[in-house]
């Protein structure tokens, strides 16, 4: 964060200094919400959470080096006391971004946000100093915390924006107004909360509505292959850049193919030229993510060859998203258990199938260890059934469905599609899945682990990679 005095922070946030001997003291360290992350000169934002009240840690934070606390009440140590800590944090982020003049790139979508954000970050970092959302901190707290990591040297600020309802993205764009807005897709993630894909499209499109006009440099980067996203061009005054495999896309891919190991390769076409790309990531769905990143990089002035080189060298930055690890015994674990929705589940299964070619050549099998997909509402049964059917169509060797009724729906779909018997099994929990796999896996097997975040199925992948093979407590 750029240097600000406590007096300036009070003015920006509408707060009042409390127990501050010298309001001219400056914040020179990061803004944090975890007292364990405090550094010298930090500002500690005290949130009253569901389980922990940050105000109880204010004294500890100052003792560790924090210059002051952003708090909702006096805490007995130097503090800027504000009516609402969350809103104050957002106001501070907006003020800092405006002072820096950094190019803000915001992205949203039903699936692939974090993977695409990680690609954009790595490509732009090769071009100029870049700050980006860590992991999936894409809400009203995580977004301003990311923005406050920017410094005077930061050229690009890449922000992932999530939404669980109408108005959420509009609020986030008000905190850090973007110049470039990217919409990846409109799927069925959280459809139970939104009520339908049209409502999801309405929410995602709030991003392009917030962009400045083309005459002011605003650019909407839209997926040409998704009709609901393409239609958002009519909701913005910004210039539109299309990406995808459609022939009229400004940034597109041709000659898409998969390596024997399941990594996509293609020829990248931009208005400035073309170049070949081979990704280090697994799964054909990453072609669309890479094109989205390429379109953003093109808008920011990178050449096709620069973009292709950066994409080909990019890896996975965020945990539990298609993390591929080969054990010493030749078993490959694919940990994609951070979250799941119907679109990402299908993409992961297709990636597993692509990797299965090499596995079968080595005498191995493919295992899909799948758990429930949350927040699907009335569509839950049909979507779980469809995933089970897809596993059969993709010739996955074994299906291990973990959990309650959704697991039975996964297995039922597989059975109805292919009359599966011993090829699929329902187990009660993560430990039961680990016990089964430890007894059945053999060299050359590839194991995909995927479910919604609330299920905690990443414990299966982690246990399979640890010597003991036991599921750790969360």
Short mmCIF file of C-alpha atoms in Angstrom, two decimals:
data_model
loop_
_atom_site.label_atom_id
_atom_site.label_comp_id
_atom_site.label_asym_id
_atom_site.label_seq_id
_atom_site.Cartn_x
_atom_site.Cartn_y
_atom_site.Cartn_z
CA UNK A 1 0.00 0.00 0.00
CA UNK A 2 1.16 3.56 -0.59
CA UNK A 3 2.12 5.57 2.48
CA UNK A 4 -0.85 7.17 4.22
CA UNK A 5 -0.95 8.89 7.57
CA UNK A 6 -3.46 7.83 10.20
CA UNK A 7 -5.07 11.25 9.83
CA UNK A 8 -5.50 10.64 6.08
CA UNK A 9 -6.97 7.20 6.74
CA UNK A 10 -9.44 8.69 9.22
CA UNK A 11 -10.47 11.27 6.64
CA UNK A 12 -10.89 8.67 3.85
CA UNK A 13 -12.89 6.25 6.00
CA UNK A 14 -14.98 8.77 7.91
CA UNK A 15 -13.39 7.56 11.14
CA UNK A 16 -11.90 9.26 14.18
CA UNK A 17 -8.45 8.71 15.69
CA UNK A 18 -8.55 7.05 19.10
CA UNK A 19 -5.56 6.57 21.44
CA UNK A 20 -3.31 7.92 18.68
CA UNK A 21 -0.62 10.25 20.10
CA UNK A 22 0.56 11.32 16.65
CA UNK A 23 -1.96 11.25 13.74
CA UNK A 24 0.87 11.95 11.31
CA UNK A 25 2.24 8.42 11.85
CA UNK A 26 2.17 6.66 8.48
CA UNK A 27 1.08 3.18 7.46
CA UNK A 28 4.01 1.69 5.57
CA UNK A 29 3.17 -2.03 5.78
CA UNK A 30 0.31 -4.18 4.49
CA UNK A 31 -3.34 -4.04 5.54
CA UNK A 32 -4.23 -7.35 7.20
CA UNK A 33 -7.19 -8.97 8.95
CA UNK A 34 -5.16 -11.73 10.64
CA UNK A 35 -2.97 -10.59 13.53
CA UNK A 36 -0.49 -13.36 12.68
CA UNK A 37 0.25 -11.61 9.37
CA UNK A 38 1.15 -8.26 10.91
CA UNK A 39 4.41 -6.65 9.83
CA UNK A 40 6.06 -3.46 10.99
CA UNK A 41 3.92 -0.50 9.96
CA UNK A 42 0.81 -2.57 9.20
CA UNK A 43 -2.80 -1.54 9.55
CA UNK A 44 -4.80 -4.29 11.28
CA UNK A 45 -8.50 -4.32 10.28
CA UNK A 46 -10.54 -5.83 13.11
CA UNK A 47 -13.59 -7.73 11.90
CA UNK A 48 -16.21 -9.16 14.22
CA UNK A 49 -16.63 -12.53 12.53
CA UNK A 50 -18.88 -15.51 13.10
CA UNK A 51 -16.34 -17.31 15.27
CA UNK A 52 -13.65 -14.74 16.12
CA UNK A 53 -13.79 -11.02 16.97
CA UNK A 54 -10.71 -9.30 15.59
CA UNK A 55 -11.03 -6.56 18.19
CA UNK A 56 -9.85 -9.09 20.77
CA UNK A 57 -6.54 -9.31 18.91
CA UNK A 58 -5.93 -5.56 18.53
CA UNK A 59 -3.41 -5.34 21.37
CA UNK A 60 -1.52 -8.36 20.04
CA UNK A 61 -1.43 -6.84 16.53
CA UNK A 62 0.05 -3.55 17.76
CA UNK A 63 2.59 -5.42 19.90
CA UNK A 64 3.63 -7.31 16.75
CA UNK A 65 4.30 -4.05 14.89
CA UNK A 66 0.98 -2.73 13.58
CA UNK A 67 0.94 1.05 13.54
CA UNK A 68 -2.78 1.12 14.28
CA UNK A 69 -6.07 -0.77 14.11
CA UNK A 70 -9.09 -0.07 11.90
CA UNK A 71 -11.86 -0.82 14.37
CA UNK A 72 -15.55 -0.43 15.07
CA UNK A 73 -14.92 0.56 18.70
CA UNK A 74 -12.03 1.75 20.89
CA UNK A 75 -9.61 -1.10 21.61
CA UNK A 76 -7.10 0.45 24.05
CA UNK A 77 -4.37 0.83 21.43
CA UNK A 78 -3.94 3.28 18.51
CA UNK A 79 -7.00 2.94 16.29
CA UNK A 80 -9.07 4.65 13.64
CA UNK A 81 -12.61 3.98 14.84
CA UNK A 82 -15.19 3.77 12.04
CA UNK A 83 -18.94 3.03 11.88
CA UNK A 84 -18.41 -0.05 9.65
CA UNK A 85 -15.02 -1.73 9.20
CA UNK A 86 -16.00 -3.47 5.95
CA UNK A 87 -17.18 -0.26 4.31
CA UNK A 88 -14.15 1.61 5.62
CA UNK A 89 -11.82 -1.01 4.12
CA UNK A 90 -13.60 -0.60 0.76
CA UNK A 91 -13.33 3.19 0.90
CA UNK A 92 -9.63 2.93 1.67
CA UNK A 93 -9.09 0.56 -1.27
CA UNK A 94 -10.86 2.90 -3.67
CA UNK A 95 -8.86 5.90 -2.52
CA UNK A 96 -5.56 4.06 -2.87
CA UNK A 97 -6.36 2.71 -6.35
CA UNK A 98 -7.45 6.16 -7.52
CA UNK A 99 -4.23 7.74 -6.24
CA UNK A 100 -2.08 5.07 -7.88
CA UNK A 101 -3.75 5.29 -11.29
CA UNK A 102 -3.20 1.54 -11.76
CA UNK A 103 -4.91 -0.27 -14.63
CA UNK A 104 -7.64 -2.39 -13.00
CA UNK A 105 -8.62 -5.63 -14.72
CA UNK A 106 -11.71 -7.31 -13.22
CA UNK A 107 -13.05 -10.71 -14.17
CA UNK A 108 -16.05 -12.84 -13.34
CA UNK A 109 -17.81 -15.97 -14.55
CA UNK A 110 -19.54 -19.11 -13.34
CA UNK A 111 -16.50 -21.35 -13.77
CA UNK A 112 -12.77 -20.92 -14.26
CA UNK A 113 -12.40 -17.53 -12.57
CA UNK A 114 -9.46 -18.40 -10.36
CA UNK A 115 -7.57 -20.43 -12.98
CA UNK A 116 -8.01 -17.64 -15.52
CA UNK A 117 -7.03 -14.96 -13.01
CA UNK A 118 -3.85 -16.91 -12.30
CA UNK A 119 -3.09 -17.09 -16.03
CA UNK A 120 -3.71 -13.36 -16.52
CA UNK A 121 -1.49 -12.56 -13.55
CA UNK A 122 1.42 -14.62 -14.86
CA UNK A 123 1.13 -13.24 -18.38
CA UNK A 124 0.91 -9.61 -17.25
CA UNK A 125 3.66 -10.05 -14.67
CA UNK A 126 5.96 -10.82 -17.60
CA UNK A 127 5.00 -7.42 -19.00
CA UNK A 128 4.97 -5.14 -15.96
CA UNK A 129 4.60 -5.26 -12.14
CA UNK A 130 1.26 -6.87 -11.35
CA UNK A 131 -0.82 -7.51 -8.22
CA UNK A 132 -3.61 -10.07 -8.27
CA UNK A 133 -6.23 -11.74 -6.10
CA UNK A 134 -4.66 -14.54 -4.05
CA UNK A 135 -6.66 -17.76 -4.23
CA UNK A 136 -10.37 -16.99 -4.36
CA UNK A 137 -10.49 -13.92 -2.14
CA UNK A 138 -13.06 -12.35 -4.45
CA UNK A 139 -15.64 -10.87 -2.08
CA UNK A 140 -16.25 -7.55 -0.31
CA UNK A 141 -13.35 -8.19 2.08
CA UNK A 142 -10.87 -10.09 -0.08
CA UNK A 143 -11.11 -7.67 -3.00
CA UNK A 144 -10.12 -4.49 -1.10
CA UNK A 145 -7.38 -6.38 0.74
CA UNK A 146 -5.93 -7.34 -2.65
CA UNK A 147 -6.24 -3.80 -4.00
CA UNK A 148 -4.40 -2.49 -0.94
CA UNK A 149 -1.38 -4.62 -1.85
CA UNK A 150 -0.74 -2.33 -4.82
CA UNK A 151 2.15 0.12 -4.63
CA UNK A 152 3.41 3.02 -6.71
CA UNK A 153 5.26 0.49 -8.90
CA UNK A 154 2.15 -1.59 -9.65
CA UNK A 155 1.12 -1.30 -13.28
CA UNK A 156 -1.69 -3.89 -13.41
CA UNK A 157 -4.20 -4.86 -10.72
CA UNK A 158 -6.08 -8.10 -11.52
CA UNK A 159 -9.19 -8.66 -9.42
CA UNK A 160 -11.47 -11.69 -9.39
CA UNK A 161 -15.09 -10.84 -8.57
CA UNK A 162 -17.58 -13.37 -7.25
CA UNK A 163 -21.32 -13.01 -6.78
CA UNK A 164 -24.07 -14.81 -4.91
CA UNK A 165 -26.84 -12.46 -5.97
CA UNK A 166 -27.89 -9.48 -8.03
CA UNK A 167 -25.97 -6.34 -7.07
CA UNK A 168 -22.89 -8.04 -5.64
CA UNK A 169 -20.61 -7.34 -8.60
CA UNK A 170 -21.97 -3.81 -8.94
CA UNK A 171 -20.90 -3.23 -5.33
CA UNK A 172 -17.41 -4.65 -5.94
CA UNK A 173 -16.87 -2.53 -9.05
CA UNK A 174 -17.74 0.50 -6.94
CA UNK A 175 -14.85 -0.33 -4.62
CA UNK A 176 -12.25 -0.67 -7.37
CA UNK A 177 -13.64 0.64 -10.68
CA UNK A 178 -12.16 -1.45 -13.52
CA UNK A 179 -11.04 -0.21 -16.91
CA UNK A 180 -11.03 -3.71 -18.40
CA UNK A 181 -13.80 -6.18 -17.56
CA UNK A 182 -13.69 -9.86 -18.51
CA UNK A 183 -16.71 -12.19 -18.41
CA UNK A 184 -15.83 -15.85 -18.90
CA UNK A 185 -19.13 -17.71 -18.99
CA UNK A 186 -22.62 -18.05 -17.57
CA UNK A 187 -23.17 -21.49 -16.09
CA UNK A 188 -25.13 -23.05 -13.28
CA UNK A 189 -22.90 -22.37 -10.26
CA UNK A 190 -25.13 -21.12 -7.38
CA UNK A 191 -28.18 -21.51 -9.61
CA UNK A 192 -30.17 -22.50 -6.55
CA UNK A 193 -29.53 -19.05 -5.10
CA UNK A 194 -29.94 -17.05 -8.31
CA UNK A 195 -33.00 -18.88 -9.64
CA UNK A 196 -31.86 -19.39 -13.25
CA UNK A 197 -29.14 -18.76 -15.83
CA UNK A 198 -30.79 -15.53 -16.97
CA UNK A 199 -30.48 -14.15 -13.45
CA UNK A 200 -26.86 -15.29 -13.32
CA UNK A 201 -26.22 -13.49 -16.61
CA UNK A 202 -27.85 -10.38 -15.19
CA UNK A 203 -25.51 -10.47 -12.19
CA UNK A 204 -22.34 -11.18 -14.18
CA UNK A 205 -23.17 -8.43 -16.66
CA UNK A 206 -22.99 -5.83 -13.91
CA UNK A 207 -19.25 -5.90 -14.54
CA UNK A 208 -19.48 -4.60 -18.12
CA UNK A 209 -22.10 -2.04 -17.12
CA UNK A 210 -19.56 -0.54 -14.71
CA UNK A 211 -16.86 -0.02 -17.33
CA UNK A 212 -15.99 3.44 -18.68
CA UNK A 213 -16.94 4.29 -22.23
CA UNK A 214 -14.70 3.32 -25.12
CA UNK A 215 -13.65 6.97 -25.47
CA UNK A 216 -12.33 6.78 -21.91
CA UNK A 217 -10.42 3.53 -22.44
CA UNK A 218 -13.03 1.04 -21.24
CA UNK A 219 -12.79 -2.47 -22.71
CA UNK A 220 -15.20 -5.39 -22.23
CA UNK A 221 -13.57 -8.77 -22.95
CA UNK A 222 -16.34 -11.26 -23.71
CA UNK A 223 -16.56 -14.97 -24.49
CA UNK A 224 -17.67 -15.27 -28.11
CA UNK A 225 -18.61 -18.93 -27.57
CA UNK A 226 -21.17 -18.25 -24.82
CA UNK A 227 -24.34 -16.60 -26.19
CA UNK A 228 -25.32 -15.11 -22.82
CA UNK A 229 -21.89 -13.52 -22.46
CA UNK A 230 -21.68 -12.34 -26.08
CA UNK A 231 -25.02 -10.59 -25.60
CA UNK A 232 -23.50 -8.44 -22.84
CA UNK A 233 -21.92 -6.30 -25.54
CA UNK A 234 -25.28 -4.52 -25.62
CA UNK A 235 -25.02 -3.62 -21.94
CA UNK A 236 -21.80 -1.60 -22.04
CA UNK A 237 -20.44 1.60 -23.53
CA UNK A 238 -16.94 0.13 -23.50
CA UNK A 239 -15.13 -1.24 -26.54
CA UNK A 240 -15.80 -4.97 -26.97
CA UNK A 241 -13.10 -7.58 -27.59
CA UNK A 242 -14.26 -11.14 -28.22
CA UNK A 243 -12.28 -14.28 -27.40
CA UNK A 244 -13.02 -17.92 -28.16
CA UNK A 245 -12.97 -20.45 -30.96
CA UNK A 246 -15.67 -18.65 -32.97
CA UNK A 247 -14.44 -17.42 -36.35
CA UNK A 248 -15.32 -13.81 -35.56
CA UNK A 249 -13.46 -13.77 -32.23
CA UNK A 250 -10.73 -11.13 -32.04
CA UNK A 251 -8.54 -13.50 -30.05
CA UNK A 252 -9.07 -17.14 -30.97
CA UNK A 253 -7.56 -20.61 -31.09
CA UNK A 254 -7.13 -22.95 -34.03
CA UNK A 255 -5.61 -26.42 -34.33
CA UNK A 256 -6.54 -27.29 -30.75
CA UNK A 257 -5.07 -30.63 -29.76
CA UNK A 258 -4.10 -32.50 -26.61
CA UNK A 259 -0.68 -33.84 -25.69
CA UNK A 260 -0.54 -37.51 -24.63
CA UNK A 261 -0.44 -36.32 -21.02
CA UNK A 262 -3.66 -34.27 -21.35
CA UNK A 263 -2.22 -30.77 -21.81
CA UNK A 264 -3.74 -28.54 -24.51
CA UNK A 265 -1.81 -27.11 -27.44
CA UNK A 266 -3.11 -24.63 -30.01
CA UNK A 267 -2.29 -21.76 -32.32
CA UNK A 268 -3.11 -18.38 -30.79
CA UNK A 269 -4.46 -15.70 -33.13
CA UNK A 270 -4.62 -12.04 -32.12
CA UNK A 271 -5.09 -8.89 -34.22
CA UNK A 272 -1.33 -8.36 -33.81
CA UNK A 273 -0.26 -11.80 -35.05
CA UNK A 274 -0.27 -15.49 -34.17
CA UNK A 275 1.93 -17.88 -32.20
CA UNK A 276 1.87 -21.46 -30.91
CA UNK A 277 0.98 -22.29 -27.30
CA UNK A 278 1.35 -25.49 -25.28
CA UNK A 279 -0.03 -25.14 -21.78
CA UNK A 280 1.41 -26.76 -18.68
CA UNK A 281 -2.15 -27.04 -17.33
CA UNK A 282 -4.35 -30.11 -17.75
CA UNK A 283 -7.66 -30.20 -19.61
CA UNK A 284 -9.06 -28.75 -22.82
CA UNK A 285 -11.19 -26.29 -20.84
CA UNK A 286 -8.02 -24.30 -20.17
CA UNK A 287 -7.94 -23.28 -23.85
CA UNK A 288 -10.83 -20.88 -23.21
CA UNK A 289 -9.18 -19.64 -20.02
CA UNK A 290 -5.90 -19.06 -21.90
CA UNK A 291 -7.70 -17.17 -24.67
CA UNK A 292 -9.35 -14.93 -22.10
CA UNK A 293 -5.95 -14.16 -20.59
CA UNK A 294 -4.51 -13.57 -24.05
CA UNK A 295 -7.29 -11.13 -24.91
CA UNK A 296 -6.62 -9.09 -21.77
CA UNK A 297 -2.88 -9.10 -22.48
CA UNK A 298 -3.51 -8.02 -26.07
CA UNK A 299 -5.63 -5.10 -24.89
CA UNK A 300 -2.75 -4.07 -22.62
CA UNK A 301 -0.26 -4.04 -25.49
CA UNK A 302 1.51 -7.39 -25.42
CA UNK A 303 2.48 -9.07 -28.71
CA UNK A 304 1.23 -12.51 -29.73
CA UNK A 305 4.68 -14.04 -29.22
CA UNK A 306 5.04 -12.46 -25.76
CA UNK A 307 1.62 -13.75 -24.77
CA UNK A 308 2.30 -17.25 -26.12
CA UNK A 309 5.61 -17.50 -24.30
CA UNK A 310 4.07 -16.40 -21.01
CA UNK A 311 1.07 -18.72 -21.38
CA UNK A 312 3.28 -21.69 -22.19
CA UNK A 313 5.28 -21.09 -19.03
CA UNK A 314 2.34 -20.44 -16.70
CA UNK A 315 1.49 -22.92 -13.96
CA UNK A 316 -1.08 -23.36 -11.20
CA UNK A 317 -0.88 -20.65 -8.53
CA UNK A 318 -3.93 -21.52 -6.44
CA UNK A 319 -4.16 -24.76 -4.50
CA UNK A 320 -6.45 -27.69 -5.20
CA UNK A 321 -7.23 -26.73 -8.78
CA UNK A 322 -6.14 -29.50 -11.14
CA UNK A 323 -3.00 -30.04 -9.05
CA UNK A 324 -1.32 -33.04 -10.67
CA UNK A 325 1.17 -35.03 -8.58
CA UNK A 326 2.74 -38.37 -9.45
CA UNK A 327 3.57 -40.55 -6.48
CA UNK A 328 6.76 -42.57 -6.30
CA UNK A 329 4.77 -45.73 -7.07
CA UNK A 330 3.47 -44.32 -10.37
CA UNK A 331 -0.03 -43.39 -9.19
CA UNK A 332 -1.08 -39.87 -10.30
CA UNK A 333 -3.32 -37.78 -8.04
CA UNK A 334 -5.32 -34.92 -9.57
CA UNK A 335 -6.52 -32.67 -6.75
CA UNK A 336 -9.29 -30.47 -8.16
CA UNK A 337 -11.25 -30.44 -4.93
CA UNK A 338 -11.37 -26.70 -4.20
CA UNK A 339 -14.90 -26.41 -5.56
CA UNK A 340 -17.31 -27.90 -8.09
CA UNK A 341 -20.29 -27.03 -10.23
CA UNK A 342 -21.70 -28.87 -13.25
CA UNK A 343 -19.48 -27.03 -15.74
CA UNK A 344 -16.24 -27.50 -13.81
CA UNK A 345 -17.13 -31.12 -13.01
CA UNK A 346 -17.57 -31.90 -16.69
CA UNK A 347 -14.32 -30.14 -17.55
CA UNK A 348 -12.43 -32.11 -14.90
CA UNK A 349 -13.85 -35.42 -16.11
CA UNK A 350 -12.83 -34.63 -19.69
CA UNK A 351 -9.34 -33.78 -18.45
CA UNK A 352 -9.22 -37.11 -16.62
CA UNK A 353 -10.30 -38.88 -19.80
CA UNK A 354 -7.55 -37.14 -21.78
CA UNK A 355 -4.97 -38.21 -19.21
CA UNK A 356 -6.41 -41.71 -19.33
CA UNK A 357 -4.90 -42.42 -22.74
CA UNK A 358 -1.40 -42.35 -21.30
CA UNK A 359 -2.57 -44.20 -18.19
CA UNK A 360 -4.07 -47.10 -20.16
CA UNK A 361 -0.93 -47.37 -22.27
CA UNK A 362 0.91 -48.03 -19.01
CA UNK A 363 -1.65 -50.51 -17.71
CA UNK A 364 -3.35 -47.97 -15.49
CA UNK A 365 -6.96 -46.99 -14.89
CA UNK A 366 -8.79 -43.71 -14.34
CA UNK A 367 -10.64 -43.10 -11.08
CA UNK A 368 -13.19 -40.33 -10.53
CA UNK A 369 -13.64 -39.66 -6.82
CA UNK A 370 -16.56 -37.27 -6.80
CA UNK A 371 -18.60 -35.61 -4.08
CA UNK A 372 -21.71 -33.43 -4.03
CA UNK A 373 -22.11 -30.19 -5.96
CA UNK A 374 -23.74 -27.65 -3.68
CA UNK A 375 -26.28 -24.85 -4.27
CA UNK A 376 -27.98 -26.36 -7.32
CA UNK A 377 -31.51 -26.17 -5.94
CA UNK A 378 -34.13 -28.11 -7.86
CA UNK A 379 -31.58 -28.98 -10.55
CA UNK A 380 -29.42 -30.99 -8.15
CA UNK A 381 -30.71 -34.49 -8.94
CA UNK A 382 -30.56 -33.98 -12.72
CA UNK A 383 -27.09 -32.44 -12.62
CA UNK A 384 -25.60 -35.20 -10.44
CA UNK A 385 -27.24 -37.83 -12.61
CA UNK A 386 -25.75 -36.17 -15.72
CA UNK A 387 -22.24 -36.20 -14.23
CA UNK A 388 -22.53 -39.90 -13.47
CA UNK A 389 -23.62 -40.55 -17.06
CA UNK A 390 -20.73 -38.49 -18.42
CA UNK A 391 -18.23 -40.59 -16.47
CA UNK A 392 -19.49 -43.63 -18.37
CA UNK A 393 -19.43 -41.89 -21.75
CA UNK A 394 -15.84 -40.79 -21.18
CA UNK A 395 -14.82 -44.35 -20.37
CA UNK A 396 -13.69 -43.56 -16.84
CA UNK A 397 -12.62 -46.86 -15.27
CA UNK A 398 -13.93 -46.40 -11.74
CA UNK A 399 -16.37 -44.01 -10.05
CA UNK A 400 -16.19 -43.49 -6.28
CA UNK A 401 -19.13 -41.33 -5.17
CA UNK A 402 -18.64 -39.83 -1.71
CA UNK A 403 -21.37 -38.62 0.61
CA UNK A 404 -25.13 -38.80 0.97
CA UNK A 405 -27.99 -38.65 -1.49
CA UNK A 406 -26.03 -36.74 -4.13
CA UNK A 407 -23.52 -39.60 -4.22
CA UNK A 408 -26.33 -42.05 -4.87
CA UNK A 409 -27.52 -39.81 -7.71
CA UNK A 410 -24.05 -39.85 -9.25
CA UNK A 411 -23.94 -43.63 -9.10
CA UNK A 412 -27.49 -43.95 -10.43
CA UNK A 413 -26.60 -41.85 -13.45
CA UNK A 414 -23.60 -44.08 -14.17
CA UNK A 415 -25.67 -47.23 -13.76
CA UNK A 416 -28.48 -46.02 -16.01
CA UNK A 417 -26.03 -44.91 -18.70
CA UNK A 418 -23.86 -48.01 -18.78
CA UNK A 419 -25.40 -50.62 -16.48
CA UNK A 420 -22.41 -50.14 -14.22
CA UNK A 421 -21.99 -52.53 -11.33
CA UNK A 422 -18.61 -52.93 -9.68
CA UNK A 423 -17.25 -50.03 -11.75
CA UNK A 424 -18.91 -47.63 -9.30
CA UNK A 425 -19.32 -47.51 -5.55
CA UNK A 426 -20.84 -45.15 -2.99
CA UNK A 427 -18.85 -44.54 0.20
CA UNK A 428 -19.92 -42.61 3.27
CA UNK A 429 -17.09 -40.15 3.75
CA UNK A 430 -13.55 -39.09 2.86
CA UNK A 431 -11.85 -41.68 5.06
CA UNK A 432 -13.87 -44.50 3.52
CA UNK A 433 -12.78 -43.29 0.07
CA UNK A 434 -9.13 -43.27 1.16
CA UNK A 435 -9.39 -46.77 2.63
CA UNK A 436 -10.90 -48.08 -0.60
CA UNK A 437 -8.33 -46.41 -2.83
CA UNK A 438 -5.37 -47.49 -0.74
CA UNK A 439 -6.43 -51.09 -1.19
CA UNK A 440 -7.21 -50.83 -4.90
CA UNK A 441 -4.76 -48.42 -6.54
CA UNK A 442 -1.94 -49.75 -8.66
CA UNK A 443 0.94 -48.16 -10.61
CA UNK A 444 -0.23 -46.19 -13.63
CA UNK A 445 -3.63 -45.28 -12.17
CA UNK A 446 -4.86 -41.67 -12.36
CA UNK A 447 -7.18 -40.43 -9.58
CA UNK A 448 -9.33 -37.29 -9.92
CA UNK A 449 -10.75 -35.86 -6.68
CA UNK A 450 -13.47 -33.21 -7.00
CA UNK A 451 -16.46 -31.86 -5.05
CA UNK A 452 -17.88 -28.61 -3.72
CA UNK A 453 -15.68 -26.79 -1.24
CA UNK A 454 -18.01 -27.40 1.71
CA UNK A 455 -17.42 -31.16 1.45
CA UNK A 456 -13.68 -30.95 2.13
CA UNK A 457 -12.83 -33.74 -0.31
CA UNK A 458 -9.33 -32.33 -0.76
CA UNK A 459 -8.54 -34.42 2.32
CA UNK A 460 -8.75 -37.53 0.14
CA UNK A 461 -6.11 -36.23 -2.25
CA UNK A 462 -3.88 -35.02 0.57
CA UNK A 463 -4.16 -38.33 2.42
CA UNK A 464 -3.27 -40.28 -0.73
CA UNK A 465 -0.13 -38.18 -1.06
CA UNK A 466 0.92 -38.66 2.55
CA UNK A 467 2.69 -41.72 3.84
CA UNK A 468 0.01 -42.61 6.38
CA UNK A 469 -2.90 -42.16 4.02
CA UNK A 470 -5.17 -41.01 6.84
CA UNK A 471 -7.64 -38.14 6.49
CA UNK A 472 -6.54 -35.21 8.64
CA UNK A 473 -8.97 -33.14 10.66
CA UNK A 474 -10.00 -29.96 8.90
#
